[in-house]
Amino acid sequence: MSSRFEPVSKVYVGEPLIVVPNIKCLSPWPILIENTSFQLAKHVTISAGGYQSVLNGVPLESDECASEVICVTPSELSENILGCFTINWKRTDVESECKSGYSSLELPKIIVEKSTFLVDMKLPAHGWLHTPMSVVYFLHNNSESLLTLDVSMEANEAFMMAGHKDLNVTVLPESTYKLHYNLYPLVVGVSTLPKMHIGCTSEPNDFKHILNDVLVRSLQTQIYIMPKHLPIHHTN
């Protein structure tokens, strides 16, 4: 899945990919998941933040389901599987000396293509009403030539925004350009973020298609805004 937890049939080199193996207990007896692990292919690495199993020590009854999650990044072109996922488990109704079993499954194949341009963003997990928050966009030029982009931000009624709304950006070859914005939330609940538009008149139509594809699949469009915390005053 993409960073927005949407299904994808292909990814680009350097683009984060979320893998969510789903497991189901088919044993007629309850089991205990001792640990899980991923054996990734050589062209796949764990993304920044590392991996920590969420299923260690989790019991499962018959027909119960569970899911693991990991964020990985492909580093080269490929059409091979992403690796394997292994679960070490044992029955919960036997002595602790009983040997553990394991189950292993192949992760799916996915097409990894080269893209001359990638974009991602850094923002908090949630915001607070009437409290400024910082959003950073990263424009990655993976080509060997200069990339000139027309960047604009489409404001909305959910946020006040501080930062360039329209600007021309030149991204050096094999480098990253950062754009910083400060957002001031005006409403509580799920709020739509200001929308980024990127144009490039000097590149062929194929590149324009890549731009649209990357923006749609990579950028978060909503964030949850919490109500502002009010201090509690105690009276004697």
PDB file of C-alpha atoms in Angstrom:
ATOM      1  CA  MET A   1       0.000   0.000   0.000  1.00  0.00           C
ATOM      2  CA  SER A   2       1.018   3.589  -0.478  1.00  0.00           C
ATOM      3  CA  SER A   3       1.880   5.900   2.419  1.00  0.00           C
ATOM      4  CA  ARG A   4      -1.843   6.800   2.425  1.00  0.00           C
ATOM      5  CA  PHE A   5      -2.739   3.123   3.013  1.00  0.00           C
ATOM      6  CA  GLU A   6      -4.207   2.790  -0.478  1.00  0.00           C
ATOM      7  CA  PRO A   7      -3.587  -0.306  -2.659  1.00  0.00           C
ATOM      8  CA  VAL A   8      -0.941   0.105  -5.373  1.00  0.00           C
ATOM      9  CA  SER A   9       0.179  -2.138  -8.232  1.00  0.00           C
ATOM     10  CA  LYS A  10       3.574  -0.467  -8.651  1.00  0.00           C
ATOM     11  CA  VAL A  11       5.945   1.761  -6.704  1.00  0.00           C
ATOM     12  CA  TYR A  12       8.899   3.952  -7.559  1.00  0.00           C
ATOM     13  CA  VAL A  13      12.494   3.524  -6.442  1.00  0.00           C
ATOM     14  CA  GLY A  14      12.900   5.387  -3.153  1.00  0.00           C
ATOM     15  CA  GLU A  15       9.155   5.608  -2.481  1.00  0.00           C
ATOM     16  CA  PRO A  16       7.982   4.297   0.937  1.00  0.00           C
ATOM     17  CA  LEU A  17       5.699   1.265   0.747  1.00  0.00           C
ATOM     18  CA  ILE A  18       3.519  -0.072   3.558  1.00  0.00           C
ATOM     19  CA  VAL A  19       3.251  -3.867   3.794  1.00  0.00           C
ATOM     20  CA  VAL A  20       0.453  -5.339   5.931  1.00  0.00           C
ATOM     21  CA  PRO A  21       0.472  -9.167   6.202  1.00  0.00           C
ATOM     22  CA  ASN A  22      -2.847 -10.514   7.501  1.00  0.00           C
ATOM     23  CA  ILE A  23      -2.861 -13.809   9.379  1.00  0.00           C
ATOM     24  CA  LYS A  24      -5.663 -16.090  10.565  1.00  0.00           C
ATOM     25  CA  CYS A  25      -5.468 -18.809  13.203  1.00  0.00           C
ATOM     26  CA  LEU A  26      -6.647 -22.085  11.622  1.00  0.00           C
ATOM     27  CA  SER A  27      -5.660 -24.206  14.606  1.00  0.00           C
ATOM     28  CA  PRO A  28      -8.536 -25.716  16.628  1.00  0.00           C
ATOM     29  CA  TRP A  29      -6.485 -24.798  19.727  1.00  0.00           C
ATOM     30  CA  PRO A  30      -5.482 -21.312  20.867  1.00  0.00           C
ATOM     31  CA  ILE A  31      -1.944 -20.243  20.001  1.00  0.00           C
ATOM     32  CA  LEU A  32       0.502 -17.643  21.257  1.00  0.00           C
ATOM     33  CA  ILE A  33       2.513 -15.608  18.755  1.00  0.00           C
ATOM     34  CA  GLU A  34       6.037 -15.512  20.195  1.00  0.00           C
ATOM     35  CA  ASN A  35       7.470 -13.170  17.574  1.00  0.00           C
ATOM     36  CA  THR A  36       7.305 -12.200  13.926  1.00  0.00           C
ATOM     37  CA  SER A  37      10.050 -11.204  11.499  1.00  0.00           C
ATOM     38  CA  PHE A  38      10.592 -10.079   7.915  1.00  0.00           C
ATOM     39  CA  GLN A  39      13.282 -11.426   5.593  1.00  0.00           C
ATOM     40  CA  LEU A  40      13.408  -8.725   2.941  1.00  0.00           C
ATOM     41  CA  ALA A  41      14.758  -9.070  -0.584  1.00  0.00           C
ATOM     42  CA  LYS A  42      18.113  -7.427  -1.311  1.00  0.00           C
ATOM     43  CA  HIS A  43      16.459  -4.568  -3.210  1.00  0.00           C
ATOM     44  CA  VAL A  44      14.217  -3.664  -0.233  1.00  0.00           C
ATOM     45  CA  THR A  45      15.211  -1.889   2.989  1.00  0.00           C
ATOM     46  CA  ILE A  46      13.315  -0.968   6.141  1.00  0.00           C
ATOM     47  CA  SER A  47      12.315   2.693   6.063  1.00  0.00           C
ATOM     48  CA  ALA A  48      13.411   5.249   8.653  1.00  0.00           C
ATOM     49  CA  GLY A  49      11.929   4.457  12.043  1.00  0.00           C
ATOM     50  CA  GLY A  50      12.815   0.769  11.935  1.00  0.00           C
ATOM     51  CA  TYR A  51      10.522  -2.181  12.606  1.00  0.00           C
ATOM     52  CA  GLN A  52       9.011  -3.388  15.842  1.00  0.00           C
ATOM     53  CA  SER A  53       6.516  -6.228  15.851  1.00  0.00           C
ATOM     54  CA  VAL A  54       3.058  -5.407  17.182  1.00  0.00           C
ATOM     55  CA  LEU A  55       2.145  -9.101  17.523  1.00  0.00           C
ATOM     56  CA  ASN A  56       4.801 -10.334  19.970  1.00  0.00           C
ATOM     57  CA  GLY A  57       3.045 -12.131  22.834  1.00  0.00           C
ATOM     58  CA  VAL A  58      -0.410 -11.849  21.258  1.00  0.00           C
ATOM     59  CA  PRO A  59      -2.728 -14.890  21.772  1.00  0.00           C
ATOM     60  CA  LEU A  60      -5.098 -15.972  19.015  1.00  0.00           C
ATOM     61  CA  GLU A  61      -8.150 -18.178  19.325  1.00  0.00           C
ATOM     62  CA  SER A  62      -9.330 -20.368  16.463  1.00  0.00           C
ATOM     63  CA  ASP A  63     -10.487 -18.269  13.462  1.00  0.00           C
ATOM     64  CA  GLU A  64      -9.189 -15.047  14.996  1.00  0.00           C
ATOM     65  CA  CYS A  65      -7.222 -12.714  12.720  1.00  0.00           C
ATOM     66  CA  ALA A  66      -4.336 -10.316  13.234  1.00  0.00           C
ATOM     67  CA  SER A  67      -2.213  -7.994  11.118  1.00  0.00           C
ATOM     68  CA  GLU A  68       1.414  -6.904  11.150  1.00  0.00           C
ATOM     69  CA  VAL A  69       2.717  -3.741   9.501  1.00  0.00           C
ATOM     70  CA  ILE A  70       6.075  -2.567   8.206  1.00  0.00           C
ATOM     71  CA  CYS A  71       7.217   0.363   6.065  1.00  0.00           C
ATOM     72  CA  VAL A  72       9.855  -0.494   3.456  1.00  0.00           C
ATOM     73  CA  THR A  73      11.607   1.292   0.608  1.00  0.00           C
ATOM     74  CA  PRO A  74      12.702  -0.375  -2.663  1.00  0.00           C
ATOM     75  CA  SER A  75      16.180   0.726  -3.742  1.00  0.00           C
ATOM     76  CA  GLU A  76      16.341  -0.572  -7.322  1.00  0.00           C
ATOM     77  CA  LEU A  77      14.221  -1.658 -10.279  1.00  0.00           C
ATOM     78  CA  SER A  78      12.582  -5.030  -9.790  1.00  0.00           C
ATOM     79  CA  GLU A  79       9.546  -7.220 -10.420  1.00  0.00           C
ATOM     80  CA  ASN A  80      10.398  -9.761  -7.716  1.00  0.00           C
ATOM     81  CA  ILE A  81       8.779 -10.526  -4.377  1.00  0.00           C
ATOM     82  CA  LEU A  82       9.476  -8.159  -1.502  1.00  0.00           C
ATOM     83  CA  GLY A  83      10.661 -10.962   0.774  1.00  0.00           C
ATOM     84  CA  CYS A  84       9.144 -13.312   3.348  1.00  0.00           C
ATOM     85  CA  PHE A  85       7.170 -12.945   6.566  1.00  0.00           C
ATOM     86  CA  THR A  86       7.691 -15.472   9.382  1.00  0.00           C
ATOM     87  CA  ILE A  87       5.550 -16.099  12.475  1.00  0.00           C
ATOM     88  CA  ASN A  88       6.915 -18.107  15.421  1.00  0.00           C
ATOM     89  CA  TRP A  89       4.108 -19.528  17.544  1.00  0.00           C
ATOM     90  CA  LYS A  90       3.150 -22.246  20.008  1.00  0.00           C
ATOM     91  CA  ARG A  91       0.018 -23.691  21.556  1.00  0.00           C
ATOM     92  CA  THR A  92      -1.060 -22.007  24.770  1.00  0.00           C
ATOM     93  CA  ASP A  93      -2.497 -25.152  26.382  1.00  0.00           C
ATOM     94  CA  VAL A  94       0.761 -27.149  26.574  1.00  0.00           C
ATOM     95  CA  GLU A  95       3.834 -27.017  28.786  1.00  0.00           C
ATOM     96  CA  SER A  96       6.337 -24.218  28.261  1.00  0.00           C
ATOM     97  CA  GLU A  97       8.978 -26.790  27.270  1.00  0.00           C
ATOM     98  CA  CYS A  98       7.034 -27.591  24.116  1.00  0.00           C
ATOM     99  CA  LYS A  99       8.877 -26.579  20.962  1.00  0.00           C
ATOM    100  CA  SER A 100       7.562 -23.664  18.977  1.00  0.00           C
ATOM    101  CA  GLY A 101       6.330 -23.910  15.429  1.00  0.00           C
ATOM    102  CA  TYR A 102       6.666 -21.395  12.659  1.00  0.00           C
ATOM    103  CA  SER A 103       4.831 -20.385   9.520  1.00  0.00           C
ATOM    104  CA  SER A 104       6.395 -18.474   6.654  1.00  0.00           C
ATOM    105  CA  LEU A 105       4.788 -16.836   3.660  1.00  0.00           C
ATOM    106  CA  GLU A 106       6.033 -14.942   0.646  1.00  0.00           C
ATOM    107  CA  LEU A 107       5.278 -11.257   0.414  1.00  0.00           C
ATOM    108  CA  PRO A 108       3.661 -10.223  -2.875  1.00  0.00           C
ATOM    109  CA  LYS A 109       5.445  -9.277  -6.056  1.00  0.00           C
ATOM    110  CA  ILE A 110       5.310  -5.629  -7.019  1.00  0.00           C
ATOM    111  CA  ILE A 111       6.675  -3.678  -9.944  1.00  0.00           C
ATOM    112  CA  VAL A 112       9.345  -1.157  -8.955  1.00  0.00           C
ATOM    113  CA  GLU A 113       9.972   1.558 -11.540  1.00  0.00           C
ATOM    114  CA  LYS A 114      12.380   4.475 -11.795  1.00  0.00           C
ATOM    115  CA  SER A 115      10.908   7.955 -11.341  1.00  0.00           C
ATOM    116  CA  THR A 116      12.722  11.213 -12.004  1.00  0.00           C
ATOM    117  CA  PHE A 117      10.620  12.959  -9.358  1.00  0.00           C
ATOM    118  CA  LEU A 118       9.239  12.048  -5.938  1.00  0.00           C
ATOM    119  CA  VAL A 119       7.510  14.070  -3.257  1.00  0.00           C
ATOM    120  CA  ASP A 120       6.718  13.409   0.375  1.00  0.00           C
ATOM    121  CA  MET A 121       5.765  15.428   3.420  1.00  0.00           C
ATOM    122  CA  LYS A 122       6.383  15.609   7.150  1.00  0.00           C
ATOM    123  CA  LEU A 123       3.594  16.678   9.464  1.00  0.00           C
ATOM    124  CA  PRO A 124       2.406  15.832  12.989  1.00  0.00           C
ATOM    125  CA  ALA A 125       0.070  12.909  13.659  1.00  0.00           C
ATOM    126  CA  HIS A 126      -2.645  15.400  14.617  1.00  0.00           C
ATOM    127  CA  GLY A 127      -3.089  19.104  15.228  1.00  0.00           C
ATOM    128  CA  TRP A 128      -4.627  21.293  17.910  1.00  0.00           C
ATOM    129  CA  LEU A 129      -7.249  23.963  17.358  1.00  0.00           C
ATOM    130  CA  HIS A 130      -5.799  27.496  17.125  1.00  0.00           C
ATOM    131  CA  THR A 131      -2.261  26.122  17.588  1.00  0.00           C
ATOM    132  CA  PRO A 132       0.263  26.582  14.742  1.00  0.00           C
ATOM    133  CA  MET A 133       1.763  23.430  13.273  1.00  0.00           C
ATOM    134  CA  SER A 134       4.600  22.943  10.818  1.00  0.00           C
ATOM    135  CA  VAL A 135       4.332  21.051   7.521  1.00  0.00           C
ATOM    136  CA  VAL A 136       7.391  20.325   5.364  1.00  0.00           C
ATOM    137  CA  TYR A 137       7.269  19.130   1.746  1.00  0.00           C
ATOM    138  CA  PHE A 138      10.273  17.364   0.195  1.00  0.00           C
ATOM    139  CA  LEU A 139      10.679  17.591  -3.589  1.00  0.00           C
ATOM    140  CA  HIS A 140      13.147  14.948  -4.794  1.00  0.00           C
ATOM    141  CA  ASN A 141      14.836  15.338  -8.187  1.00  0.00           C
ATOM    142  CA  ASN A 142      16.188  11.881  -9.051  1.00  0.00           C
ATOM    143  CA  SER A 143      17.290  12.851 -12.567  1.00  0.00           C
ATOM    144  CA  GLU A 144      20.673  14.070 -13.832  1.00  0.00           C
ATOM    145  CA  SER A 145      19.344  17.440 -15.005  1.00  0.00           C
ATOM    146  CA  LEU A 146      17.885  20.574 -13.462  1.00  0.00           C
ATOM    147  CA  LEU A 147      14.182  20.434 -12.740  1.00  0.00           C
ATOM    148  CA  THR A 148      12.178  23.672 -12.809  1.00  0.00           C
ATOM    149  CA  LEU A 149       8.762  23.429 -11.167  1.00  0.00           C
ATOM    150  CA  ASP A 150       5.830  25.780 -10.667  1.00  0.00           C
ATOM    151  CA  VAL A 151       4.482  25.134  -7.171  1.00  0.00           C
ATOM    152  CA  SER A 152       1.219  26.530  -5.813  1.00  0.00           C
ATOM    153  CA  MET A 153      -0.777  25.897  -2.651  1.00  0.00           C
ATOM    154  CA  GLU A 154      -4.573  25.921  -2.720  1.00  0.00           C
ATOM    155  CA  ALA A 155      -5.836  27.356   0.565  1.00  0.00           C
ATOM    156  CA  ASN A 156      -9.112  26.326   2.205  1.00  0.00           C
ATOM    157  CA  GLU A 157     -11.365  27.414   5.054  1.00  0.00           C
ATOM    158  CA  ALA A 158      -9.980  24.875   7.533  1.00  0.00           C
ATOM    159  CA  PHE A 159      -6.558  26.517   7.900  1.00  0.00           C
ATOM    160  CA  MET A 160      -4.806  29.838   7.841  1.00  0.00           C
ATOM    161  CA  MET A 161      -1.488  29.358   6.078  1.00  0.00           C
ATOM    162  CA  ALA A 162       1.903  31.083   6.242  1.00  0.00           C
ATOM    163  CA  GLY A 163       4.326  30.362   3.396  1.00  0.00           C
ATOM    164  CA  HIS A 164       4.727  30.827  -0.346  1.00  0.00           C
ATOM    165  CA  LYS A 165       1.432  30.245  -2.150  1.00  0.00           C
ATOM    166  CA  ASP A 166       2.955  30.526  -5.638  1.00  0.00           C
ATOM    167  CA  LEU A 167       6.621  30.115  -6.437  1.00  0.00           C
ATOM    168  CA  ASN A 168       9.047  28.860  -9.046  1.00  0.00           C
ATOM    169  CA  VAL A 169      11.453  26.205  -7.766  1.00  0.00           C
ATOM    170  CA  THR A 170      14.649  24.894  -9.338  1.00  0.00           C
ATOM    171  CA  VAL A 171      15.742  21.532  -7.943  1.00  0.00           C
ATOM    172  CA  LEU A 172      19.345  20.499  -8.586  1.00  0.00           C
ATOM    173  CA  PRO A 173      20.116  17.038 -10.030  1.00  0.00           C
ATOM    174  CA  GLU A 174      20.015  14.202  -7.504  1.00  0.00           C
ATOM    175  CA  SER A 175      18.956  16.558  -4.716  1.00  0.00           C
ATOM    176  CA  THR A 176      15.990  17.507  -2.542  1.00  0.00           C
ATOM    177  CA  TYR A 177      14.244  20.866  -2.134  1.00  0.00           C
ATOM    178  CA  LYS A 178      12.335  21.590   1.081  1.00  0.00           C
ATOM    179  CA  LEU A 179       9.239  23.760   1.376  1.00  0.00           C
ATOM    180  CA  HIS A 180       8.124  24.879   4.846  1.00  0.00           C
ATOM    181  CA  TYR A 181       4.599  25.986   5.736  1.00  0.00           C
ATOM    182  CA  ASN A 182       2.953  26.945   9.005  1.00  0.00           C
ATOM    183  CA  LEU A 183      -0.709  26.020   9.308  1.00  0.00           C
ATOM    184  CA  TYR A 184      -3.150  27.468  11.828  1.00  0.00           C
ATOM    185  CA  PRO A 185      -6.154  25.122  12.323  1.00  0.00           C
ATOM    186  CA  LEU A 186      -9.551  26.838  12.456  1.00  0.00           C
ATOM    187  CA  VAL A 187     -11.937  23.882  12.874  1.00  0.00           C
ATOM    188  CA  VAL A 188     -12.067  20.716  14.981  1.00  0.00           C
ATOM    189  CA  GLY A 189     -12.267  17.215  13.503  1.00  0.00           C
ATOM    190  CA  VAL A 190     -11.041  15.724  10.249  1.00  0.00           C
ATOM    191  CA  SER A 191      -9.803  18.672   8.185  1.00  0.00           C
ATOM    192  CA  THR A 192      -8.649  18.813   4.577  1.00  0.00           C
ATOM    193  CA  LEU A 193      -5.097  20.081   4.209  1.00  0.00           C
ATOM    194  CA  PRO A 194      -4.225  22.831   1.715  1.00  0.00           C
ATOM    195  CA  LYS A 195      -3.677  21.176  -1.658  1.00  0.00           C
ATOM    196  CA  MET A 196      -0.344  21.340  -3.436  1.00  0.00           C
ATOM    197  CA  HIS A 197      -0.215  21.735  -7.220  1.00  0.00           C
ATOM    198  CA  ILE A 198       2.992  21.226  -9.195  1.00  0.00           C
ATOM    199  CA  GLY A 199       3.428  22.072 -12.868  1.00  0.00           C
ATOM    200  CA  CYS A 200       6.322  21.821 -15.285  1.00  0.00           C
ATOM    201  CA  THR A 201       5.977  23.333 -18.760  1.00  0.00           C
ATOM    202  CA  SER A 202       9.484  22.425 -19.946  1.00  0.00           C
ATOM    203  CA  GLU A 203       9.127  18.652 -19.591  1.00  0.00           C
ATOM    204  CA  PRO A 204       7.262  16.194 -21.874  1.00  0.00           C
ATOM    205  CA  ASN A 205       3.728  15.012 -21.200  1.00  0.00           C
ATOM    206  CA  ASP A 206       5.008  11.741 -19.731  1.00  0.00           C
ATOM    207  CA  PHE A 207       6.634  13.692 -16.922  1.00  0.00           C
ATOM    208  CA  LYS A 208       3.397  15.590 -16.271  1.00  0.00           C
ATOM    209  CA  HIS A 209       1.650  12.251 -15.838  1.00  0.00           C
ATOM    210  CA  ILE A 210       4.334  11.187 -13.328  1.00  0.00           C
ATOM    211  CA  LEU A 211       3.827  14.452 -11.435  1.00  0.00           C
ATOM    212  CA  ASN A 212       0.093  13.868 -11.086  1.00  0.00           C
ATOM    213  CA  ASP A 213       0.569  10.235 -10.090  1.00  0.00           C
ATOM    214  CA  VAL A 214       3.173  11.048  -7.439  1.00  0.00           C
ATOM    215  CA  LEU A 215       1.108  13.852  -5.903  1.00  0.00           C
ATOM    216  CA  VAL A 216      -2.053  11.758  -5.667  1.00  0.00           C
ATOM    217  CA  ARG A 217      -0.411   8.721  -4.096  1.00  0.00           C
ATOM    218  CA  SER A 218       2.201  10.363  -1.848  1.00  0.00           C
ATOM    219  CA  LEU A 219       0.657  13.378  -0.146  1.00  0.00           C
ATOM    220  CA  GLN A 220      -1.639  13.153   2.849  1.00  0.00           C
ATOM    221  CA  THR A 221      -4.858  15.056   2.232  1.00  0.00           C
ATOM    222  CA  GLN A 222      -6.426  15.153   5.715  1.00  0.00           C
ATOM    223  CA  ILE A 223      -5.439  15.534   9.352  1.00  0.00           C
ATOM    224  CA  TYR A 224      -7.401  15.308  12.587  1.00  0.00           C
ATOM    225  CA  ILE A 225      -7.578  18.511  14.625  1.00  0.00           C
ATOM    226  CA  MET A 226      -8.091  18.114  18.375  1.00  0.00           C
ATOM    227  CA  PRO A 227     -10.026  20.672  20.444  1.00  0.00           C
ATOM    228  CA  LYS A 228      -7.821  23.085  22.308  1.00  0.00           C
ATOM    229  CA  HIS A 229      -6.933  21.967  25.807  1.00  0.00           C
ATOM    230  CA  LEU A 230      -8.284  24.257  28.504  1.00  0.00           C
ATOM    231  CA  PRO A 231      -6.572  24.238  31.902  1.00  0.00           C
ATOM    232  CA  ILE A 232      -8.707  23.161  34.848  1.00  0.00           C
ATOM    233  CA  HIS A 233      -8.826  25.669  37.676  1.00  0.00           C
ATOM    234  CA  HIS A 234      -9.438  24.229  41.122  1.00  0.00           C
ATOM    235  CA  THR A 235     -11.305  26.322  43.655  1.00  0.00           C
ATOM    236  CA  ASN A 236     -11.080  25.898  47.379  1.00  0.00           C
TER     237      ASN A 236
END
